[in-house]
Amino acid sequence: MDTSRENAAAVHPVRRRRVPVPAVVALVLLACVAATIGVVSWAADEVSSDLTDQEMTCCWEDGATPAWMSGQLGIRIPEGASDRRAGYKVGQRYDTGLLSFVLPSEEAEAYTGRLVEKDTVMIDNSHPEEKGYRPAAAFGHLGLPEPETLVQGLRRTSLCPDDLMTPEGTYLQRCVDLFAHELDAGTTRIYVRSTVEPSVTPPVGKAQ
C-alpha cells in the first residue's frame, strides 16, 4: 500500500493566509479611534454634568424669603397658603425670582381668578418640556419639579402689570409666568417665575 502521499501531507504543514500588514494597521487605528471617541464622549458627559450641577447651585441669594419675594413681584400670598418657598438667582444679564405656595384647590381657583383678567384663559401645558428640563433658574433649587414638565392638572399664563386692573393684578410689580398645578390631595401649588431687571438685593448677603 502506497502511503507516500499521506506521509507528504503529514510532513508539509498547511499554509495559512497572512493578513496584510496595512489591514492590521487599519484595524489597530480604528480601535484606537473608537476608544478615543468613547473617552472624549465620557469626558464631555462628565463636564456637562458638572456644569449643570454648578448652574443649579450657583449664584442664589440668601434672604430671598417668600415674604420678601412677594413684595418684589407684587404677588400677594393668601394668609391660608402653606409650604411657601422662594428663591432669587443672580444672572449675567438679568436676575430671576421664584415664588411658590400651596392653597386648597377652590381657594387657588378663586385666587387666580382675582389675578388674571376675565378674558384671559390659563392654558393647559399640552407641549411639556422633557423630564430633565432645567431652566436658568430652576424650581428644582427649591425642591420642586419644573412646572413646564408637568401635564396633568397644570394651567399656565403670563402676566404684566401694564393695564392689569384685576383685584390682585393691581399689586403686580413685574411681568411673571404663572403656573397652577392641581395636586392629588385637593390642593393646588402656585408657581411664579419672574425676570428681575434691574437687579435687587435681598436683605442678607449673597450665598456662596
Coordinates of N, CA, C and O in Angstrom, one line a residue, residues 12 15 20 43 56 61 78 85-86 99 102 110 131 135 152 189 193-194 208:
H12 N 4.3 18.2 5.4 CA 4.2 19.6 5.0 C 3.0 20.2 5.6 O 1.8 19.8 5.4
R15 N -0.5 25.7 4.7 CA -0.2 27.2 4.7 C -1.5 28.0 5.0 O -2.5 27.8 4.4
P20 N -2.7 41.0 5.5 CA -1.8 42.1 5.1 C -1.5 43.1 6.2 O -2.4 43.4 7.0
A43 N -15.9 62.0 28.8 CA -15.4 63.3 29.5 C -16.4 64.4 29.2 O -16.6 65.2 30.1
M56 N -27.1 74.8 38.8 CA -28.1 74.6 39.8 C -27.8 75.2 41.1 O -28.7 75.6 41.8
E61 N -29.2 83.8 46.0 CA -29.0 84.8 47.1 C -29.7 84.3 48.4 O -30.8 83.7 48.4
P78 N -51.9 84.6 49.9 CA -53.0 84.5 50.8 C -52.6 84.0 52.1 O -51.7 83.2 52.3
R85 N -42.3 78.8 49.4 CA -40.9 78.7 49.1 C -40.6 79.9 48.1 O -41.4 80.3 47.3
A86 N -39.3 80.3 48.2 CA -38.9 81.4 47.3 C -37.4 81.3 47.0 O -36.6 80.7 47.8
L99 N -41.2 82.1 43.2 CA -42.1 82.1 44.4 C -43.1 80.9 44.2 O -43.6 80.7 43.1
V102 N -48.8 76.8 48.4 CA -49.9 75.8 48.1 C -51.2 76.3 48.8 O -51.2 76.9 49.9
A110 N -60.1 80.6 43.0 CA -60.6 82.0 43.3 C -59.4 83.0 43.3 O -59.6 84.1 42.8
K131 N -38.5 65.6 30.9 CA -38.3 65.5 32.3 C -37.1 66.1 32.9 O -37.0 66.7 34.0
P135 N -34.4 75.1 33.4 CA -34.2 76.5 33.0 C -33.0 77.1 33.8 O -32.4 76.5 34.7
Q152 N -50.6 66.8 33.7 CA -51.8 66.6 34.4 C -52.1 67.7 35.4 O -51.3 67.9 36.3
R189 N -50.7 73.8 43.8 CA -49.5 74.6 44.0 C -49.4 75.7 43.0 O -49.6 75.5 41.8
R193 N -42.6 82.7 38.3 CA -41.3 83.0 37.9 C -41.2 84.3 37.3 O -42.1 84.6 36.4
S194 N -40.2 85.2 37.6 CA -40.2 86.5 37.0 C -38.7 86.9 36.7 O -37.8 86.6 37.5
Q208 N -22.7 81.8 48.9 CA -21.5 81.3 48.1 C -21.9 80.1 47.4 O -22.6 79.3 47.8

